Backbone as numpy.savetxt, mean C-alpha at the origin, in Angstrom:
# Nx Ny Nz CAx CAy CAz Cx Cy Cz
6.74 -13.15 -24.48 7.02 -12.20 -23.39 8.49 -12.28 -23.01
9.19 -11.15 -23.01 10.60 -11.17 -22.63 10.76 -11.09 -21.12
11.99 -11.29 -20.64 12.25 -11.31 -19.21 11.89 -10.00 -18.54
12.12 -8.90 -19.25 11.82 -7.59 -18.69 10.33 -7.46 -18.37
9.49 -7.95 -19.27 8.06 -7.86 -19.06 7.61 -8.83 -17.97
8.26 -9.98 -17.89 7.83 -11.01 -16.97 8.00 -10.62 -15.51
9.11 -9.96 -15.18 9.34 -9.63 -13.77 9.35 -8.12 -13.49
8.64 -7.38 -14.32 8.55 -5.93 -14.13 7.90 -5.59 -12.80
8.43 -4.57 -12.14 7.91 -4.10 -10.86 7.16 -2.79 -11.06
5.99 -2.70 -10.45 5.23 -1.45 -10.41 5.12 -1.03 -8.95
5.73 0.09 -8.61 5.58 0.66 -7.27 4.47 1.69 -7.33
3.47 1.56 -6.48 2.31 2.46 -6.49 2.34 3.33 -5.24
2.44 4.63 -5.45 2.51 5.60 -4.36 1.34 6.57 -4.46
0.78 6.92 -3.31 -0.25 7.96 -3.24 0.37 9.21 -2.65
0.17 10.34 -3.30 0.77 11.58 -2.79 -0.28 12.66 -2.57
-0.01 13.48 -1.55 -0.83 14.66 -1.29 -0.06 15.57 -0.34
0.31 16.74 -0.84 1.05 17.73 -0.04 2.22 17.09 0.72
3.05 16.40 -0.02 4.15 15.67 0.62 5.53 16.27 0.37
5.59 17.57 0.15 6.85 18.20 -0.24 7.99 18.00 0.75
7.68 17.79 2.01 8.73 17.70 3.03 9.59 16.45 2.91
8.99 15.33 2.47 9.71 14.06 2.52 9.70 13.27 1.22
8.89 13.65 0.26 8.68 12.79 -0.90 9.93 12.61 -1.75
10.79 13.61 -1.79 12.01 13.51 -2.59 12.92 12.38 -2.07
13.08 12.30 -0.76 13.91 11.24 -0.17 13.31 9.86 -0.46
11.99 9.77 -0.35 11.35 8.49 -0.58 11.47 8.05 -2.03
11.25 8.96 -2.96 11.39 8.62 -4.38 12.81 8.14 -4.67
13.79 8.81 -4.13 15.19 8.41 -4.35 15.46 7.02 -3.79
14.93 6.73 -2.60 15.16 5.42 -1.98 14.52 4.29 -2.78
13.47 4.63 -3.54 12.79 3.64 -4.39 13.52 3.47 -5.72
13.78 4.59 -6.39 14.41 4.52 -7.72 15.77 3.85 -7.67
16.47 4.00 -6.56 17.79 3.37 -6.42 17.73 1.84 -6.50
16.53 1.28 -6.31 16.37 -0.17 -6.31 15.63 -0.69 -7.53
15.17 0.21 -8.40 14.42 -0.21 -9.58 15.32 -0.30 -10.80
14.92 -1.18 -11.70 15.66 -1.34 -12.96 15.08 -0.39 -14.01
15.72 -0.35 -15.16 15.30 0.59 -16.21 13.87 0.35 -16.67
13.42 -0.91 -16.63 12.10 -1.23 -17.16 11.01 -1.30 -16.09
11.36 -1.03 -14.83 10.37 -0.96 -13.77 9.69 0.41 -13.78
8.67 0.59 -12.94 7.95 1.86 -12.93 7.55 2.27 -11.52
7.51 3.56 -11.30 7.00 4.15 -10.07 5.80 5.00 -10.44
4.62 4.52 -10.09 3.39 5.24 -10.39 3.00 6.07 -9.19
2.90 7.38 -9.37 2.52 8.28 -8.29 1.18 8.91 -8.64
0.19 8.62 -7.83 -1.14 9.22 -8.01 -1.26 10.39 -7.04
-1.37 11.58 -7.59 -1.47 12.77 -6.75 -2.92 13.19 -6.57
-3.27 13.54 -5.34 -4.66 13.82 -4.97 -4.97 15.32 -4.91
-4.32 16.08 -5.80 -4.58 17.52 -5.84 -3.70 18.33 -4.92
-2.44 17.97 -4.82 -1.51 18.71 -3.96 -1.45 20.18 -4.36
-1.40 21.05 -3.35 -1.27 22.48 -3.62 0.03 23.05 -3.05
0.94 22.15 -2.66 2.29 22.60 -2.27 3.23 22.28 -3.43
4.50 22.00 -3.16 5.49 21.78 -4.21 5.63 20.30 -4.59
4.73 19.45 -4.13 4.86 18.01 -4.37 5.01 17.66 -5.84
4.11 18.14 -6.67 4.14 17.80 -8.10 5.41 18.33 -8.76
5.84 19.52 -8.41 7.07 20.09 -8.97 8.27 19.24 -8.60
8.30 18.75 -7.38 9.42 17.91 -6.93 9.44 16.61 -7.71
8.26 16.02 -7.92 8.18 14.77 -8.68 8.68 14.97 -10.10
8.22 16.03 -10.74 8.60 16.29 -12.13 10.08 16.62 -12.25
10.66 17.19 -11.23 12.06 17.57 -11.27 12.99 16.37 -11.42
12.53 15.20 -10.99 13.35 14.00 -11.15 13.61 13.69 -12.62
12.63 14.01 -13.46 12.78 13.81 -14.90 13.26 12.38 -15.21
12.59 11.42 -14.59 12.96 10.02 -14.72 11.85 9.29 -15.47
12.21 8.58 -16.52 11.21 7.91 -17.36 10.47 6.81 -16.61
11.02 6.36 -15.50 10.35 5.30 -14.73 9.19 5.85 -13.91
9.17 7.15 -13.69 8.10 7.78 -12.90 6.92 8.10 -13.80
5.74 7.64 -13.40 4.50 7.95 -14.11 3.58 8.69 -13.14
3.41 9.96 -13.38 2.58 10.80 -12.52 1.16 10.86 -13.07
0.20 10.46 -12.24 -1.20 10.51 -12.65 -1.97 11.32 -11.60
-3.12 11.83 -12.01 -3.94 12.65 -11.11 -5.18 11.89 -10.70
-5.47 11.95 -9.41 -6.68 11.32 -8.91 -7.79 12.36 -8.78
-8.95 12.02 -9.26 -10.11 12.90 -9.15 -10.84 12.58 -7.86
-10.75 13.51 -6.89 -11.35 13.27 -5.59 -12.86 13.11 -5.68
-13.35 12.13 -4.93 -14.78 11.93 -4.86 -15.28 12.34 -3.47
-16.55 12.52 -3.37 -17.15 12.90 -2.10 -16.99 11.78 -1.08
-16.57 12.12 0.15 -16.45 11.13 1.21 -17.79 10.95 1.91
-18.21 9.70 2.12 -19.51 9.47 2.75 -19.56 9.91 4.21
-18.39 9.99 4.88 -18.35 10.38 6.28 -17.23 11.40 6.50
-17.54 12.47 7.21 -16.58 13.55 7.41 -15.40 13.13 8.27
-15.64 12.38 9.36 -14.57 12.09 10.31 -13.52 11.13 9.77
-13.84 10.38 8.73 -12.85 9.45 8.18 -12.51 9.80 6.73
-12.72 11.06 6.35 -12.54 11.44 4.95 -11.10 11.29 4.48
-10.12 11.58 5.35 -8.72 11.44 4.94 -8.39 10.00 4.57
-8.86 9.06 5.40 -8.63 7.64 5.09 -9.31 7.24 3.79
-10.51 7.74 3.60 -11.27 7.43 2.38 -10.54 7.98 1.15
-10.02 9.21 1.24 -9.32 9.83 0.12 -8.02 9.08 -0.20
-7.27 8.71 0.84 -6.02 7.99 0.63 -6.28 6.64 -0.05
-7.31 5.93 0.41 -7.66 4.64 -0.18 -8.02 4.79 -1.65
-8.82 5.80 -1.96 -9.21 6.05 -3.35 -8.00 6.43 -4.20
-7.06 7.14 -3.61 -5.86 7.56 -4.33 -4.97 6.36 -4.66
-4.83 5.44 -3.71 -4.07 4.22 -3.97 -4.76 3.37 -5.04
-6.07 3.33 -5.00 -6.81 2.58 -6.01 -6.53 3.14 -7.40
-6.46 4.44 -7.50 -6.15 5.08 -8.78 -4.76 4.71 -9.26
-3.80 4.69 -8.36 -2.43 4.29 -8.73 -2.40 2.85 -9.22
-3.10 1.97 -8.53 -3.12 0.55 -8.90 -3.74 0.33 -10.27
-4.69 1.17 -10.65 -5.33 1.04 -11.97 -4.32 1.24 -13.10
-3.22 1.91 -12.83 -2.22 2.21 -13.87 -1.02 1.26 -13.82
-1.04 0.30 -12.89 0.09 -0.62 -12.74 0.11 -1.64 -13.88
1.27 -1.84 -14.49 1.40 -2.79 -15.59 2.41 -3.89 -15.30
2.97 -3.89 -14.09 4.02 -4.84 -13.76 3.51 -6.19 -13.29
4.41 -7.15 -13.23 4.12 -8.47 -12.70 4.02 -8.43 -11.17
4.87 -7.60 -10.55 4.91 -7.49 -9.10 4.57 -6.06 -8.68
3.71 -5.94 -7.68 3.21 -4.65 -7.24 3.69 -4.37 -5.82
4.28 -3.20 -5.62 4.70 -2.74 -4.30 3.90 -1.48 -3.96
3.47 -1.36 -2.71 2.80 -0.14 -2.26 3.79 0.73 -1.50
3.61 2.04 -1.61 4.53 2.96 -0.95 3.81 4.21 -0.47
4.12 4.63 0.76 3.68 5.93 1.24 4.65 6.99 0.73
4.25 8.25 0.82 5.07 9.33 0.28 6.16 9.82 1.23
6.09 9.43 2.49 6.99 10.04 3.47 7.88 9.04 4.21
7.88 7.78 3.78 8.76 6.79 4.41 10.11 6.76 3.70
10.94 5.80 4.08 12.20 5.54 3.40 12.34 4.04 3.22
12.61 3.61 2.00 12.86 2.19 1.77 14.30 1.87 2.12
14.50 0.79 2.86 15.85 0.33 3.13 16.42 -0.32 1.87
17.75 -0.31 1.73 18.38 -0.73 0.46 18.06 -2.15 0.01
17.68 -3.02 0.93 17.38 -4.42 0.58 15.90 -4.69 0.42
15.07 -3.66 0.42 13.61 -3.81 0.37 13.16 -4.60 -0.86
13.54 -4.18 -2.04 13.08 -4.83 -3.26 13.64 -6.24 -3.38
14.93 -6.40 -3.16 15.57 -7.71 -3.33 14.97 -8.76 -2.40
14.81 -8.40 -1.12 14.27 -9.36 -0.15 12.82 -9.71 -0.46
12.03 -8.70 -0.81 10.61 -8.93 -1.07 10.41 -9.72 -2.35
11.15 -9.37 -3.38 11.02 -10.04 -4.67 11.39 -11.52 -4.56
12.39 -11.81 -3.75 12.81 -13.20 -3.55 11.67 -14.02 -2.97
10.99 -13.49 -1.96 9.89 -14.20 -1.32 8.70 -14.30 -2.27
8.41 -13.23 -3.00 7.30 -13.25 -3.96 7.47 -14.34 -5.01
8.68 -14.51 -5.48 8.94 -15.49 -6.54 8.94 -16.92 -6.02
9.33 -17.10 -4.75 9.46 -18.44 -4.20 8.22 -18.93 -3.48
7.35 -17.99 -3.07 6.20 -18.35 -2.26 4.94 -18.45 -3.10
3.98 -19.22 -2.60 2.68 -19.32 -3.26 1.66 -18.38 -2.62
2.12 -17.56 -1.70 1.21 -16.64 -1.01 0.87 -15.44 -1.87
-0.29 -14.84 -1.59 -0.75 -13.69 -2.37 -0.13 -12.39 -1.92
0.12 -12.26 -0.62 0.53 -10.98 -0.05 1.74 -11.13 0.85
2.71 -10.24 0.66 3.92 -10.21 1.47 3.95 -8.92 2.27
4.26 -9.03 3.56 4.45 -7.85 4.42 5.73 -8.01 5.21
6.28 -6.88 5.65 7.51 -6.93 6.45 7.32 -6.11 7.72
8.25 -6.26 8.64 8.27 -5.40 9.82 8.91 -4.06 9.44
8.92 -3.14 10.39 9.38 -1.77 10.11 10.24 -1.21 11.23
11.02 -0.19 10.88 11.58 0.73 11.85 10.71 1.98 11.82
10.45 2.57 12.96 9.69 3.82 13.01 10.67 4.98 13.19
10.56 5.98 12.30 11.47 7.12 12.35 10.68 8.41 12.57
11.41 9.44 13.03 10.78 10.74 13.24 11.03 11.64 12.04
10.72 12.89 12.17 10.84 13.84 11.06 12.28 14.08 10.64
13.24 13.69 11.50 14.66 13.87 11.19 15.34 12.56 10.81
14.56 11.56 10.44 15.05 10.24 10.00 15.66 9.42 11.11
15.42 9.78 12.35 15.98 9.03 13.47 15.05 7.90 13.86
15.63 6.69 13.99 14.84 5.53 14.42 14.59 5.63 15.93
13.33 5.60 16.32 13.01 5.65 17.75 12.20 4.44 18.21
11.90 3.55 17.26 11.14 2.36 17.63 11.35 1.29 16.58
11.52 0.07 17.02 11.58 -1.07 16.11 10.40 -1.98 16.42
9.53 -2.14 15.46 8.34 -2.95 15.68 8.70 -4.42 15.85
8.01 -5.12 16.73 8.27 -6.56 16.93 7.87 -7.35 15.69
8.35 -8.59 15.58 7.98 -9.44 14.44 6.47 -9.60 14.32
6.00 -9.67 13.10 4.58 -9.88 12.85 4.22 -11.34 13.05
3.03 -11.57 13.55 2.58 -12.94 13.80 1.29 -13.21 13.06
1.19 -14.42 12.53 -0.06 -14.81 11.88 -1.16 -14.93 12.93
-2.35 -14.49 12.56 -3.49 -14.60 13.46 -4.71 -15.05 12.67
-5.70 -15.48 13.39 -6.94 -15.92 12.74 -7.61 -14.73 12.06
-8.49 -15.03 11.13 -9.21 -13.97 10.43 -10.05 -13.14 11.39
-10.66 -13.80 12.36 -11.50 -13.09 13.33 -10.66 -12.10 14.13
-9.48 -12.53 14.59 -8.60 -11.63 15.34 -8.11 -10.49 14.45
-7.78 -10.80 13.21 -7.32 -9.78 12.28 -8.42 -8.76 12.00
-9.64 -9.23 11.91 -10.78 -8.35 11.68 -10.99 -7.42 12.87
-10.77 -7.96 14.06 -10.96 -7.18 15.28 -9.83 -6.18 15.51
-8.60 -6.63 15.26 -7.43 -5.80 15.55 -6.45 -5.88 14.39
-6.70 -5.13 13.35 -5.90 -5.18 12.13 -4.45 -4.78 12.38
-3.52 -5.58 11.86 -2.10 -5.26 11.96 -1.51 -4.97 10.58
-2.38 -4.67 9.64 -1.94 -4.52 8.26 -1.46 -3.10 7.98
-0.24 -3.01 7.44 0.35 -1.72 7.09 0.65 -1.72 5.60
-0.12 -0.93 4.87 -0.04 -0.95 3.41 1.33 -0.62 2.85
2.07 0.23 3.54 3.37 0.65 3.01 4.41 -0.45 2.99
4.12 -1.60 3.61 5.04 -2.75 3.57 4.56 -3.83 2.60
3.44 -3.61 1.95 2.80 -4.68 1.16 3.37 -4.82 -0.24
3.40 -6.07 -0.69 3.76 -6.39 -2.07 3.00 -7.64 -2.48
2.64 -7.72 -3.76 1.87 -8.86 -4.27 2.05 -8.92 -5.78
1.55 -9.98 -6.40 1.69 -10.08 -7.85 0.41 -9.61 -8.55
0.45 -9.58 -9.87 -0.67 -9.01 -10.61 -1.92 -9.89 -10.58
-1.78 -11.16 -10.21 -2.95 -12.02 -10.06 -3.76 -11.58 -8.83
-3.05 -11.25 -7.76 -3.74 -10.77 -6.56 -4.30 -9.37 -6.79
-3.64 -8.58 -7.60 -4.15 -7.25 -7.95 -5.54 -7.36 -8.58
-5.71 -8.36 -9.43 -7.01 -8.54 -10.08 -8.09 -8.97 -9.08
-7.66 -9.61 -8.00 -8.62 -10.05 -6.99 -9.06 -8.91 -6.08
-8.12 -8.04 -5.70 -8.44 -6.97 -4.75 -9.12 -5.77 -5.39
-8.97 -5.64 -6.71 -9.58 -4.50 -7.39 -10.80 -4.95 -8.20
-11.81 -4.08 -8.28 -11.88 -2.77 -7.63 -12.11 -2.91 -6.12
-11.65 -1.89 -5.37 -11.90 -1.89 -3.94 -13.40 -1.81 -3.68
-13.87 -2.32 -2.55 -15.27 -2.11 -2.18 -15.62 -0.63 -2.19
-16.82 -0.30 -2.55 -17.24 1.09 -2.76 -16.99 1.97 -1.55
-17.20 1.47 -0.36 -17.08 2.29 0.84 -15.85 1.93 1.68
-14.82 1.41 1.03 -13.59 1.06 1.74 -12.91 2.33 2.26
-12.58 2.34 3.53 -11.90 3.50 4.12 -10.48 3.14 4.56
-10.07 1.92 4.26 -8.70 1.51 4.59 -8.24 0.47 3.58
-7.39 0.87 2.65 -6.88 -0.08 1.66 -6.04 -1.15 2.34
-5.32 -0.76 3.42 -4.49 -1.72 4.16 -5.34 -2.89 4.66
-6.45 -2.55 5.33 -7.31 -3.58 5.91 -7.93 -4.45 4.83
-8.40 -3.84 3.76 -9.04 -4.60 2.68 -8.06 -5.60 2.06
-6.90 -5.13 1.68 -5.91 -6.00 1.03 -5.44 -7.10 1.97
-5.19 -6.72 3.24 -4.69 -7.67 4.21 -5.71 -8.71 4.63
-6.93 -8.26 4.88 -7.98 -9.18 5.34 -8.32 -10.23 4.28
-8.33 -9.82 3.03 -8.64 -10.76 1.95 -7.59 -11.87 1.88
-6.31 -11.50 2.00 -5.25 -12.50 1.98 -5.28 -13.36 3.23
-5.60 -12.75 4.36 -5.68 -13.49 5.62 -6.81 -14.52 5.57
-7.94 -14.13 5.03 -9.09 -15.02 4.93 -8.76 -16.24 4.07
-7.98 -16.04 3.03 -7.62 -17.12 2.11 -6.34 -17.84 2.53
-5.80 -17.46 3.69 -4.56 -18.06 4.19 -3.42 -17.93 3.18
-3.33 -16.76 2.58 -2.31 -16.49 1.56 -1.47 -15.28 1.93
-1.13 -15.18 3.20 -0.38 -14.04 3.72 0.90 -14.54 4.36
2.02 -13.89 4.05 3.31 -14.28 4.64 4.06 -13.03 5.09
4.83 -13.17 6.18 5.57 -12.06 6.74 7.07 -12.25 6.57
7.76 -11.16 6.30 9.23 -11.13 6.34 9.60 -10.45 7.65
10.22 -11.18 8.54 10.46 -10.66 9.89 11.76 -9.89 10.02
12.02 -9.03 9.05 13.11 -8.06 9.16 12.57 -6.72 8.65
13.01 -5.61 9.25 12.53 -4.30 8.78 13.03 -4.02 7.37
12.11 -3.63 6.49 12.49 -3.30 5.12 12.17 -1.85 4.76
11.46 -1.15 5.67 11.25 0.28 5.46 11.43 1.02 6.78
11.77 2.29 6.67 11.72 3.20 7.81 10.40 3.96 7.70
9.50 3.65 8.60 8.14 4.18 8.57 8.09 5.48 9.36
7.73 6.55 8.70 7.83 7.86 9.34 6.53 8.28 10.02
6.67 8.71 11.27 5.58 9.32 12.00 5.93 10.78 12.28
5.01 11.66 11.91 5.26 13.10 12.11 3.93 13.82 12.25
3.98 15.09 12.53 2.77 15.86 12.83 1.86 16.08 11.63
2.39 15.88 10.42 1.59 16.17 9.23 1.23 14.91 8.44
1.28 13.73 9.08 0.81 12.51 8.41 -0.62 12.71 7.90
-0.87 12.31 6.66 -2.21 12.46 6.10 -3.23 11.64 6.88
-2.87 10.40 7.22 -3.75 9.58 8.04 -3.13 9.47 9.43
-3.78 10.07 10.40 -3.30 10.05 11.77 -4.17 9.11 12.60
-3.68 8.82 13.80 -4.47 7.97 14.69 -5.69 8.75 15.17
-6.86 8.33 14.72 -8.10 9.00 15.06 -9.02 8.00 15.74
-9.67 8.43 16.81 -10.60 7.57 17.52 -11.97 7.67 16.86
-12.30 6.65 16.07 -13.59 6.63 15.40 -14.68 6.16 16.35
-15.92 6.56 16.12 -17.03 6.12 16.98 -17.16 4.60 16.98
-17.63 4.06 18.10 -17.77 2.62 18.24 -18.69 2.05 17.18
-19.79 2.73 16.89 -20.73 2.22 15.90 -20.08 2.08 14.53
-19.15 3.03 14.23 -18.47 2.98 12.93 -17.48 1.82 12.89
-16.76 1.58 13.99 -15.81 0.48 14.04 -16.52 -0.86 13.81
-17.67 -1.01 14.42 -18.45 -2.25 14.24 -18.98 -2.36 12.82
-19.46 -1.24 12.29 -20.07 -1.25 10.96 -19.05 -1.57 9.88
-17.87 -0.94 9.94 -16.92 -1.19 8.85 -16.30 -2.58 8.95
-16.23 -3.15 10.17 -15.77 -4.53 10.27 -16.77 -5.50 9.63
-18.03 -5.25 9.87 -19.06 -6.07 9.23 -19.04 -5.88 7.71
-18.78 -4.66 7.29 -18.72 -4.37 5.85 -17.56 -5.11 5.19
-16.40 -5.10 5.86 -15.24 -5.82 5.31 -15.46 -7.32 5.34
-16.10 -7.83 6.40 -16.40 -9.26 6.48 -17.27 -9.69 5.30
-18.32 -8.95 5.04 -19.20 -9.24 3.92 -18.44 -9.14 2.59
-17.63 -8.09 2.45 -16.91 -7.84 1.19 -15.88 -8.92 0.91
-15.16 -9.36 1.96 -14.14 -10.40 1.81 -14.77 -11.71 1.37
-15.85 -12.10 2.03 -16.53 -13.35 1.68 -17.08 -13.28 0.26
-17.72 -12.18 -0.06 -18.31 -12.02 -1.40 -17.23 -12.06 -2.47
-16.13 -11.33 -2.27 -15.08 -11.28 -3.28 -14.42 -12.64 -3.45
-14.17 -13.33 -2.35 -13.50 -14.63 -2.41 -14.32 -15.64 -3.19
-15.57 -15.83 -2.81 -16.36 -16.89 -3.42 -16.95 -16.49 -4.77
-17.21 -15.21 -4.96 -17.71 -14.76 -6.26 -16.63 -14.93 -7.33
-15.41 -14.51 -6.99 -14.32 -14.62 -7.97 -13.95 -16.06 -8.23
-13.95 -16.89 -7.16 -13.60 -18.31 -7.32 -14.62 -19.01 -8.22
-15.90 -18.74 -7.98 -16.93 -19.39 -8.78 -16.89 -18.96 -10.23
-16.49 -17.73 -10.46 -16.45 -17.22 -11.82 -15.16 -17.55 -12.56
-14.20 -18.11 -11.82 -12.92 -18.49 -12.46 -12.87 -19.97 -12.80
-13.88 -20.71 -12.33 -13.93 -22.15 -12.60 -14.35 -22.42 -14.04
């Protein structure tokens, strides 16, 4: 295995009708990737100019794949379900040693890859997350999130602080988190809770992305029914325990 193969980066992005911001985000990512790295974009059937914009880059590092939408089990959380499935599709095509997740409408700060890769290589943790700046539709920073703090698994299960767009991990952890649980409606929570349960989560307490909030975010803040909040927490609890001990027992 040569050096290029050993430390190859796969950035996995999920796209859907992202024509307004995706060009800026792709540029902010490609500027930090090497010739042998890859940006995998899984598109969920965009009907705006998203796919045309992606293809216009004409960059060999970009791999555009199509996600085949599946039926959502619940109408009120279908957007979250679709986004999670779309990210799962992107991850299936990742071939790198190090995996970064990316939303279609954020902006990566210039030190994002360098800072994250340094921690990934030096740490024994499975999952790396960073803090963020929050920007509006005009790229203006209007909020700086406070430093992230480690919390118990129970607290994390109750009040998830996991933001997928800041996540990075290696291909060993990729094999652990995939396939996602069948009824996962939040890839952020699934990936984060599993690392939290195994005490393999570390935070970088500096902003590495500008996280965009705007009126057309695919996943918006939605108040789900109480019964659903309780049910999916129990579902993730069961899934995390099953995945952890099933995989450990089968790897011995």
